[in-house]
Coordinates of C-alpha atoms in Angstrom, one line a residue:
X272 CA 0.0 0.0 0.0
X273 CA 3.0 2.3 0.8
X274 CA 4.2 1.9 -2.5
X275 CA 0.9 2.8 -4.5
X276 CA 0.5 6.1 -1.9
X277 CA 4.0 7.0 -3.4
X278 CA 2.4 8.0 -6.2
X279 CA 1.9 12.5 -6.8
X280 CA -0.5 12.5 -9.8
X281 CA 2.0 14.4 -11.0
X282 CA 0.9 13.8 -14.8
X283 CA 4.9 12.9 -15.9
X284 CA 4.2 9.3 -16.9
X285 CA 1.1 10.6 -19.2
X286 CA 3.3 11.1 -22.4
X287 CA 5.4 7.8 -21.7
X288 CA 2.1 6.2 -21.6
X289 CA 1.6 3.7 -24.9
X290 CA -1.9 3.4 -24.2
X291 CA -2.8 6.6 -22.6
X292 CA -1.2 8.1 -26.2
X293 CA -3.6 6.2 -28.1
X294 CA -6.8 6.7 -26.0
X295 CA -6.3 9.4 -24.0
X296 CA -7.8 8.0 -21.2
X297 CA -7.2 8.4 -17.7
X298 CA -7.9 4.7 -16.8
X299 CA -5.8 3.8 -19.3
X300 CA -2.5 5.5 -18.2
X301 CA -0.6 4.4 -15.0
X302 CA -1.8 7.3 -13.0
X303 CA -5.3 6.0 -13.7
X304 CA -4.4 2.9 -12.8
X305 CA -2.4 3.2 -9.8
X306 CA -6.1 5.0 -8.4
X307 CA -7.9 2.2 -9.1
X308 CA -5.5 0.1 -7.8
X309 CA -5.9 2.3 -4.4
X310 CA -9.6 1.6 -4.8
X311 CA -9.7 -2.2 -5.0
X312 CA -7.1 -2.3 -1.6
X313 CA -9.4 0.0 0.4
X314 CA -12.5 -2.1 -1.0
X315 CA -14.0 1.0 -2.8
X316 CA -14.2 -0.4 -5.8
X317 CA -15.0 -4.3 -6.6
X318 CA -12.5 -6.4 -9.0
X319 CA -14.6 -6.7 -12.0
X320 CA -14.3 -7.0 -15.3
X321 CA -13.8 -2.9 -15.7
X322 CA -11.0 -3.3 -13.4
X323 CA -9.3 -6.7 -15.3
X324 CA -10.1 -5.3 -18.5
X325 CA -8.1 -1.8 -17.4
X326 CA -4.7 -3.7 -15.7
X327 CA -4.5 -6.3 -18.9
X328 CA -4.6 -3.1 -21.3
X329 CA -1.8 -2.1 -19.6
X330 CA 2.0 -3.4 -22.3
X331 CA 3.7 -3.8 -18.4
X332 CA 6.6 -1.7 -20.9
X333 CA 7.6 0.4 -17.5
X334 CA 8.1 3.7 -19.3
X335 CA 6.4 5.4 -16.8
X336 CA 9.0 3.9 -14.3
X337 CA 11.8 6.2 -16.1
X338 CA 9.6 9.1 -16.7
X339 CA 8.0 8.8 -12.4
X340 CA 9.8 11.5 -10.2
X341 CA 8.9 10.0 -7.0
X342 CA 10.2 6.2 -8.2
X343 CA 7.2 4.5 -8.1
X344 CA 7.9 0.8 -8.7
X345 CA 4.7 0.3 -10.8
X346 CA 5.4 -2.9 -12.8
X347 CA 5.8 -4.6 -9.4
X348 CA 2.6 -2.8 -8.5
X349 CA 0.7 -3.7 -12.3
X350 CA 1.8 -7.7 -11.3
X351 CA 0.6 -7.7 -8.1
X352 CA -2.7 -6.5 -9.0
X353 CA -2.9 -9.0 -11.8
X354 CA -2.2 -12.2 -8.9
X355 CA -5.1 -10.6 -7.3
X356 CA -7.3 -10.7 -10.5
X357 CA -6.3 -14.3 -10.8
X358 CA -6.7 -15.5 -7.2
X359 CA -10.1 -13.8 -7.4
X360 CA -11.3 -15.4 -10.7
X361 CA -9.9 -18.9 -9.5
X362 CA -12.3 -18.7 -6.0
X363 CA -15.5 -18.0 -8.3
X364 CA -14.3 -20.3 -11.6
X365 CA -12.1 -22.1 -13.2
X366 CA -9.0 -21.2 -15.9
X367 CA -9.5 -20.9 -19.0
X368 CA -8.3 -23.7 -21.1
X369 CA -6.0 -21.6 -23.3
X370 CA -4.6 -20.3 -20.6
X371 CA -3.9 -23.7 -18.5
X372 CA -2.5 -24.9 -21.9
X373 CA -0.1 -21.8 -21.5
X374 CA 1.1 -21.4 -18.2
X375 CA 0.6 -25.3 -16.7
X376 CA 1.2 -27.7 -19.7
X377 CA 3.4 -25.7 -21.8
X378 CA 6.4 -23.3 -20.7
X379 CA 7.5 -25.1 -17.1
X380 CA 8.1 -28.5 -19.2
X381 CA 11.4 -27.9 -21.9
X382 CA 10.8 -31.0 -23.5
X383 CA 7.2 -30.2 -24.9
X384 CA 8.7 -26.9 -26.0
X385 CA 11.1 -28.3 -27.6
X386 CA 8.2 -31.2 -29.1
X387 CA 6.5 -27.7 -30.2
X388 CA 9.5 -26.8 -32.3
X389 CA 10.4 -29.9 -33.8
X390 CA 6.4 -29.5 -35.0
X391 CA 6.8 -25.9 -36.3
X392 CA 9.9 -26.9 -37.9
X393 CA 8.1 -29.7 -39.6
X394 CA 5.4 -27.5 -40.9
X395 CA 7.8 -24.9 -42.4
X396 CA 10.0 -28.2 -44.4
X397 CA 7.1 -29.7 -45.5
X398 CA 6.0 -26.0 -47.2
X399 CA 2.7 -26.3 -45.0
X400 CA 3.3 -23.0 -43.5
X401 CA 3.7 -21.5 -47.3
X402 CA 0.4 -23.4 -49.0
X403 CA -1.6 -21.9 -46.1
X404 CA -0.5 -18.5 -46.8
X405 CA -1.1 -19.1 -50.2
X406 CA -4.6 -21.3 -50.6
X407 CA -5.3 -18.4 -47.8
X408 CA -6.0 -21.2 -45.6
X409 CA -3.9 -19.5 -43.0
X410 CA -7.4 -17.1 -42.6
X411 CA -9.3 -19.6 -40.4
X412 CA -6.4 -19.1 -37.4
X413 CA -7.1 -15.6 -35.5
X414 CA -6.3 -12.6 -37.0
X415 CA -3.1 -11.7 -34.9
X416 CA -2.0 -15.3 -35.5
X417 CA -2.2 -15.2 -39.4
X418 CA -0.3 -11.3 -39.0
X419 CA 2.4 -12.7 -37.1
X420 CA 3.5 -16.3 -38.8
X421 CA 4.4 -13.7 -41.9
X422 CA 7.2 -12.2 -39.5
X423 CA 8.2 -15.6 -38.1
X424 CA 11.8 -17.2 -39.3
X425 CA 13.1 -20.3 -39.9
X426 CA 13.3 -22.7 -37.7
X427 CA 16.4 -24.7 -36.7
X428 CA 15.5 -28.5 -37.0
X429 CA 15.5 -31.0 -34.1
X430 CA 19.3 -32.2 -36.4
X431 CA 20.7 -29.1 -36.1
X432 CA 19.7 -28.9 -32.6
X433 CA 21.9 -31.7 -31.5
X434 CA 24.3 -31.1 -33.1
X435 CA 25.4 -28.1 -30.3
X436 CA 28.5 -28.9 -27.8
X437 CA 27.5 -28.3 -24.3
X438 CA 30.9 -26.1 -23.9
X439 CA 32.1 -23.7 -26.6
X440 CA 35.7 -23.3 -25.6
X441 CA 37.1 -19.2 -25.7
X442 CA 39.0 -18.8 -28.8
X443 CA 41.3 -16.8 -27.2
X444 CA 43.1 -16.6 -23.2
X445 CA 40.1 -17.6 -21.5
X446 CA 38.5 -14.4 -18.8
X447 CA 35.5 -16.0 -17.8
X448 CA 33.1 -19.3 -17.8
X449 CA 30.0 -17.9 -18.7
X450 CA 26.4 -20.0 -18.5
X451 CA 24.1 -19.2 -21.6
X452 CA 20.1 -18.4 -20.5
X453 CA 18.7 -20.0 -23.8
X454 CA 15.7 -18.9 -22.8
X455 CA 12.2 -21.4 -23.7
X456 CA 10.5 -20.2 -26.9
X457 CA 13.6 -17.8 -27.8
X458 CA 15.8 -21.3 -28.2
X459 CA 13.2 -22.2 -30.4
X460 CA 12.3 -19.5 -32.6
X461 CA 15.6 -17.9 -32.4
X462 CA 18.1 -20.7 -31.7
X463 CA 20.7 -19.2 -34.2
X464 CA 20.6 -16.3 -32.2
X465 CA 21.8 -17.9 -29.2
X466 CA 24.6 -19.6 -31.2
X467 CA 25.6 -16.5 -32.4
X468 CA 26.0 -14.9 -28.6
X469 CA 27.8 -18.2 -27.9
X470 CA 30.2 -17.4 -30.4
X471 CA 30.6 -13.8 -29.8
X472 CA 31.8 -14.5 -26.3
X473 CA 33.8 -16.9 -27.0
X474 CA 36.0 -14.9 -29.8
X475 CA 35.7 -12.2 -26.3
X476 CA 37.4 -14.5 -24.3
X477 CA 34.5 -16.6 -22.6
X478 CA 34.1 -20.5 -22.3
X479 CA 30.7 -21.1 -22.9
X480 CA 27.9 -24.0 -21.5
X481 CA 24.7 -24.7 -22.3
X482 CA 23.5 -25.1 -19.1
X483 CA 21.0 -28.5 -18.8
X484 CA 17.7 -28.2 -16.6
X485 CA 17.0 -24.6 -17.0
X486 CA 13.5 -23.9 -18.0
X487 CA 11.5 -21.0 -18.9
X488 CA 12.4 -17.7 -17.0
X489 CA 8.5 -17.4 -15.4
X490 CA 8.6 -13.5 -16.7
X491 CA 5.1 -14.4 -18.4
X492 CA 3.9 -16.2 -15.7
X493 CA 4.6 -13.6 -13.3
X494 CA 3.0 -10.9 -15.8
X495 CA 0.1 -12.5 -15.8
X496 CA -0.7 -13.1 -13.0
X497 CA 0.6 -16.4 -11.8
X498 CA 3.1 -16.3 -9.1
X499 CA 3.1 -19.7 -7.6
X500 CA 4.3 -21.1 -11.5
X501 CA 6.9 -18.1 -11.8
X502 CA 8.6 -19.2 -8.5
X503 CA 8.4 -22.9 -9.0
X504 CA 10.3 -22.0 -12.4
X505 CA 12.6 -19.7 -11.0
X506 CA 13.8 -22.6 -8.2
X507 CA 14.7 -24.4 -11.2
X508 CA 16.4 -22.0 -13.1
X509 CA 18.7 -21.2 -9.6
X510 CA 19.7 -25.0 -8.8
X511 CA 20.1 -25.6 -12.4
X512 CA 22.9 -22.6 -12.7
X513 CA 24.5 -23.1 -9.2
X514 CA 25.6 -26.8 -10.3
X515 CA 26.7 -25.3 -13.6
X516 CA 29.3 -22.9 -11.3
X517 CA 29.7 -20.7 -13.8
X518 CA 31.4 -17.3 -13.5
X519 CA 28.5 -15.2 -15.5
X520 CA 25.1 -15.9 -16.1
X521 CA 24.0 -13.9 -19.7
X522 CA 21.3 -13.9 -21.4
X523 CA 20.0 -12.0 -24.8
X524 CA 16.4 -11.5 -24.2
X525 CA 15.5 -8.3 -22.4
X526 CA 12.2 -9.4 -21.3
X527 CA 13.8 -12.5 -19.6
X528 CA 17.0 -10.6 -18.3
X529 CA 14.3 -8.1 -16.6
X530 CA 12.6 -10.9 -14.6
X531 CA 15.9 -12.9 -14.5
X532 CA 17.3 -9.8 -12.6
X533 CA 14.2 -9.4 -10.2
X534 CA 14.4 -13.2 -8.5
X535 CA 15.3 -11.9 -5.5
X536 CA 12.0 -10.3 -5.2
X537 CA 9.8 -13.1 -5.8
X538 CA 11.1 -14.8 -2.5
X539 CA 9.2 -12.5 -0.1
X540 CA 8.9 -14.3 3.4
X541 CA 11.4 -17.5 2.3
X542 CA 15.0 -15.9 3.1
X543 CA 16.8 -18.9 2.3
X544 CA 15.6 -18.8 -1.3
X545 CA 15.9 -15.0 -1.6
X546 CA 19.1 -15.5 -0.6
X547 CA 20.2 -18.1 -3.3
X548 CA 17.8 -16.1 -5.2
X549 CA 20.6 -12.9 -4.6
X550 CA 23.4 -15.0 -5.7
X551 CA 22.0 -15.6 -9.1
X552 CA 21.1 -12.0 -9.7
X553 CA 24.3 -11.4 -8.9
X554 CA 25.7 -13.0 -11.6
X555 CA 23.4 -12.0 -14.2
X556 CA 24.3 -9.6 -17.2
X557 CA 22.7 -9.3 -20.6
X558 CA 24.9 -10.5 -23.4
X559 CA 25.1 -6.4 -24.5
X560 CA 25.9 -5.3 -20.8
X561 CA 28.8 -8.3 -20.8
X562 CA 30.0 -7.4 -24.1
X563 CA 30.8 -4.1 -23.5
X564 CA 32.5 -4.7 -20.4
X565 CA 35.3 -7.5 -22.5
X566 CA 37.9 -7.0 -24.7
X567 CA 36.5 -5.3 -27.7
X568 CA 35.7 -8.2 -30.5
X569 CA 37.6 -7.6 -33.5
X570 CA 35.4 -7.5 -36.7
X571 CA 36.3 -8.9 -39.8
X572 CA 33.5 -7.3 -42.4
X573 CA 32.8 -4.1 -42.4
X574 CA 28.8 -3.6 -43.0
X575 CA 28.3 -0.6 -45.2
X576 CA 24.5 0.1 -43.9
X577 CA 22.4 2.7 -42.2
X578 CA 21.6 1.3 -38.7
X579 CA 19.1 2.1 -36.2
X580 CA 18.2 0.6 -32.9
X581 CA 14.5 0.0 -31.1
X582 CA 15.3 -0.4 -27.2
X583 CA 13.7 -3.3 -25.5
X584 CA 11.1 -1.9 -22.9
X585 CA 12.7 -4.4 -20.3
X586 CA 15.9 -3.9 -21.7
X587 CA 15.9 0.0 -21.2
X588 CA 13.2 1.0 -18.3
X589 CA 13.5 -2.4 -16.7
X590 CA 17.5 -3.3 -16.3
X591 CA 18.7 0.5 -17.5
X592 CA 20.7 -1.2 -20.3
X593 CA 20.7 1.5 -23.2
X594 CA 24.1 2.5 -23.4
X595 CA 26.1 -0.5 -24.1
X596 CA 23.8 -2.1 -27.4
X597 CA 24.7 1.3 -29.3
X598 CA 28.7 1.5 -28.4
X599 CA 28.6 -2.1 -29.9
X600 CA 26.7 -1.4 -32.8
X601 CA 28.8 1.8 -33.5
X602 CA 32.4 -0.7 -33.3
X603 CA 31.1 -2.2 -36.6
X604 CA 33.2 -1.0 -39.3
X605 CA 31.2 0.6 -42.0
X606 CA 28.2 1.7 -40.5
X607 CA 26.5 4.5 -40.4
X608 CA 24.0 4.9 -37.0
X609 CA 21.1 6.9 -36.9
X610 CA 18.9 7.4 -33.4
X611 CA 15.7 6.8 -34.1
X612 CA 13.1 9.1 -32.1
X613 CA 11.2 8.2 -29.3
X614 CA 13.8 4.6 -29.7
X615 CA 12.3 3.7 -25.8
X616 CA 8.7 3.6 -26.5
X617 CA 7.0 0.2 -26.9
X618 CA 7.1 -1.7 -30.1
X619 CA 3.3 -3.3 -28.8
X620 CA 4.9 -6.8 -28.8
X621 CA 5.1 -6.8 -24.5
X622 CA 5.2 -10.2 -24.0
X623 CA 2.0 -11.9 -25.3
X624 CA 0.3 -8.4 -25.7
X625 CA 0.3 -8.7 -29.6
X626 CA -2.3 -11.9 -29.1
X627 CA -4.3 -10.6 -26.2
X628 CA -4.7 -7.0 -27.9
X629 CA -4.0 -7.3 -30.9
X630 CA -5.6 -4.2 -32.4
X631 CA -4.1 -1.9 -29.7
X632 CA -0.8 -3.5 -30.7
X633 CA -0.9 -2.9 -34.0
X634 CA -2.0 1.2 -33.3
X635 CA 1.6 1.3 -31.4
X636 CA 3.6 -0.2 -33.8
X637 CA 2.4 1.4 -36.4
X638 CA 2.9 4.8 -34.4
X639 CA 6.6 3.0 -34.0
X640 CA 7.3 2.5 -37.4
X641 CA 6.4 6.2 -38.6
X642 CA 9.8 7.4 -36.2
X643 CA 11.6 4.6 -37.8
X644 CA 10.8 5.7 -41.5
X645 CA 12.2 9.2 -40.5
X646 CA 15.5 7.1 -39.8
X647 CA 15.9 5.7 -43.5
X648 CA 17.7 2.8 -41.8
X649 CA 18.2 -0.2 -43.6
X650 CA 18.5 -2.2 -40.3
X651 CA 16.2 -2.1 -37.7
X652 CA 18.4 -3.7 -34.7
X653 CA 16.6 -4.6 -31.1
X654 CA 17.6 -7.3 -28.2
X655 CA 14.6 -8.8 -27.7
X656 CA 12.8 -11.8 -29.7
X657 CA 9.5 -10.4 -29.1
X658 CA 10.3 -6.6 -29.8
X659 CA 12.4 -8.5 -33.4
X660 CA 9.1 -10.3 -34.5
X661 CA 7.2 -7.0 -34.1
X662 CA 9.5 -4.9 -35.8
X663 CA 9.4 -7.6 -38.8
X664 CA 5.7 -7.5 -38.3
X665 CA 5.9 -3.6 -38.2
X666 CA 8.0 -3.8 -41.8
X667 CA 5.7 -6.4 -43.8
X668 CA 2.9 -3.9 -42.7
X669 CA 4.6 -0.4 -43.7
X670 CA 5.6 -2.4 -47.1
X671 CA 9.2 -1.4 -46.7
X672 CA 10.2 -5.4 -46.9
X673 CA 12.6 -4.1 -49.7
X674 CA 14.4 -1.5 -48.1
X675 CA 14.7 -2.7 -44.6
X676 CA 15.2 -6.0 -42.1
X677 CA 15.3 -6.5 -38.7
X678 CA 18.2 -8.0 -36.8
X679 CA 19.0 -9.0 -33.4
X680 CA 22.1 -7.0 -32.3
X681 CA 24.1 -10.4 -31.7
X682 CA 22.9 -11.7 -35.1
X683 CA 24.1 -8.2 -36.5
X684 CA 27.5 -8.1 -34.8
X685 CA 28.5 -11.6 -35.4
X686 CA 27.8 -11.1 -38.9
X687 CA 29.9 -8.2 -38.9
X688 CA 32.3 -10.9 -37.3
X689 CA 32.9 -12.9 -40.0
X690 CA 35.9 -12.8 -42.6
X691 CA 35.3 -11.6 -45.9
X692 CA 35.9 -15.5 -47.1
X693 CA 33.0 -17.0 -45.0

C-alpha cells in the first residue's frame, strides 16, 4: 500500500504512456491505474471485469518507471494487482483452457517446448506454412496469429539442434566461464541467435555452456498473473545454474533478463531462497551489458548500412541497459548509425500483448514505425525476440520489406564478425 501512496499524480508518466497516447484516457495510463489500484485495496471499488479489463490493457513496458519522479515501482505494482485478478477469478471459476494450456502444460516443461519446435519446424519443411499462406487457408487461425507467422523465421531443425556442444571453448586466453540463459520459446524461434552470442563470447574470451535443466524464465507467468508457477520455475532456473558454477550468467532476451534480474524479489517471506535467489542476480548480465565490459571483439567485415536501434522496454526502463547495445553497434566498421526518435517507446509486442490486444498493438507499432521511417535505416536492430518479431511485423505492414530487415544486435555483430571469405 505504501508503494501505491507513493504516487503525486504528478501527470509525468502521461506522455510515456503507450496506451494513454492512443486513447487518451485516464484509466488507461498508470496514474489511472495506480487510483484504481488504491480503490480495489481500500475495498471501494469491486474487481470486476472494468477493473481486469483496465490492468490487462496495460503493455507492463515500464516507461512510466523512467519518466516517475517519486520512483514509483509500478510494474511490481501492475503484477501484483494481476495475482489478485487471478486469485479472485480462481475462488468464483475455473481457468480458461487456453490459458492452463499456457502457463501449466506448456512453458514449465522444456521437453514439450522443444516437441512444439520440432512441429513448427516440420510444418515450415514440409511447405505447410507457405500453402496456407497461399490457398489463404492460414485465414481460419485468428487474425493476430495469421499477421504474425508472416514475421516468423526459420526454424532450426531437431538435427541441427543436437548437433550443439554443451561447452564452446574461448578462442582466445580464456577471462571467464559464462552460463548461456537460452531462454524457452527464444531457443526455439531464435536458436541461431543464441549460437551466435555463444560465439561472440567466445571470440571475447568466454568459455561457454549450455547449461541442462533450465527452463522457462517465469517473466510471463509472473506478468500475468501467476506467481506460484513463476517461483516454481525460477527454483529451477537457480539449482540448475549453481551446479553449472559458472562465473556469468548472460542472457539475450530483455524481457527475460528483466525478470531474471528481479528473482530476488519473488522470495518474499522464504530468506533462504531470496538469498540463493541474490546469488543468481548477482551473476546475471545481458549479453550487450557483458560485451561491453570484455575485450572489444575484432570484426572482420565491415557492414556498409544505415543502422538504427528500437530499445527493448525491459531492456531499457526495466534493467537501465541503453548504453552498451549502441557502443557495440557503433564498433562495426562501415556503419552508419542513426537514433531513431522516441527509440524507448513500446514496439506493442510486451510479452504476449500482440495476441491478447491485438488491435491496440498494432495502433503502437504502427505509431513505431512512422519514427523509424524518419530514420531511413536499412537495419532495424533490437535485443529482444518479441520486440524482433514485431518490428518484422511492423516492416511487412509499412511495405518497406525491400528496403529494410530487422536484426538481433548479436545476429548483427556476429555477422559483422565474419571474414570476408565466410
Amino acid at each position: 500500500m505504501d508503494e501505491i501512496l507513493n504516487c503525486m499524480h504528478c501527470g509525468f508518466c502521461l506522455p510515456a504512456c503507450p496506451t494513454y497516447r492512443q486513447t487518451g484516457r485516464e484509466s488507461a495510463s498508470p496514474r489511472g491505474r495506480i487510483a484504481l489500484m488504491k480503490g480495489v485495496a481500500r475495498e471501494q471499488l469491486p474487481i470486476d471485469e472494468e477493473f481486469e479489463n483496465n490492468m490487462y490493457l496495460c503493455l507492463g513496458c515500464r516507461a512510466c518507471e523512467t519518466a516517475c519522479p517519486a520512483g514509483v515501482p509500478y510494474g511490481s505494482l501492475l503484477e501484483t494487482a494481476r495475482g489478485v485478478i487471478e486469485e479472485n477469478k480462481k475462488s468464483s471459476q475455473r481457468p480458461s483452457w487456453i490459458r492452463r494450456i499456457v502457463f501449466e502444460k506448456l512453458f514449465p516443461y522444456p521437453k514439450r517446448i522443444k516437441a512444439l519446435g520440432t512441429l513448427l519446424w516440420a510444418v515450415q519443411a514440409t511447405g505447410l506454412q507457405s500453402l496456407a499462406a497461399k490457398t489463404g487457408l492460414i485465414k481460419i487461425f485468428p487474425r493476430a496469429m495469421a499477421e504474425m507467422q508472416q514475421a516468423s523465421g526459420k526454424i532450426a531443425s531437431p538435427f541441427e539442434r543436437k548437433k550443439r556442444k554443451r561447452v564452446m571453448k574461448a578462442e582466445k586466453e580464456k577471462l571467464f566461464t559464462v552460463g548461456l540463459f537460452t531462454g524457452c520459446v527464444m531457443d526455439i524461434l531464435f536458436y541461431e541467435t543464441n549460437q551466435a552470442t555463444a560465439r561472440l563470447l567466445t571470440k571475447a574470451g568466454c568459455d561457454v555452456v549450455f547449461v541442462e535443466n533450465q527452463a522457462c524464465c517465469g517473466a510471463l507467468h509472473v506478468h500475468s498473473g501467476e506467481m506460484d508457477l513463476a517461483v516454481r520455475l525460477a527454483k529451477r532456473n537457480i539449482e540448475a545454474f549453481e551446479q553449472a558454477n559458472v562465473d556469468w550468467i548472460v542472457n539475450n532476451a530483455g524481457g527475460c533478463g528483466a525478470a531474471l534480474k528481479e528473482y530476488h524479489h519473488w522470495f518474499h517471506g522464504d530468506p533462504d531462497w531470496k538469498e540463493r535467489a541474490l546469488a543468481f542476480v548477482n551473476k546475471m548480465r545481458d549479453a550487450n551489458e557483458l560485451l561491453a565490459e570484455l575485450p572489444s571483439l575484432t570484426f572482420g567485415k565491415p557492414l556498409p548500412v544505415r543502422i538504427t536501434y528500437q530499445d527493448s522496454c525491459h531492456l531499457a526502463h526495466g534493467q537501465g541497459i541503453r548504453n552498451q547495445p549502441r557502443e557495440l553497434l557503433k564498433r562495426i566498421p562501415g556503419i552508419e548509425y542513426a537514433e531513431m526518435e522516441q527509440a524507448d517507446s513500446c514496439c506493442g509486442s510486451a510479452g504476449i500483448y500482440n495476441l491478447t490486444h491485438f488491435d491496440m498493438s498494432m495502433r503502437i507499432l504502427d505509431e513505431k514505425m512512422e519514427n523509424v521511417k524518419q530514420t531511413k535505416a536499412q537495419i532495424i536492430a533490437t535485443s529482444n525476440p518479441g520486440c524482433l518479431l514485431q518490428m518484422k511485423q511492423g516492416i511487412l505492414r509499412a511495405g518497406l520489406q525491400d528496403q529494410m530487415e530487422a536484426v538481433h544486435v548479436m545476429d548483427l555483430l556476429d555477422r559483422a564478425m565474419q571474414s570476408p571469405h565466410e
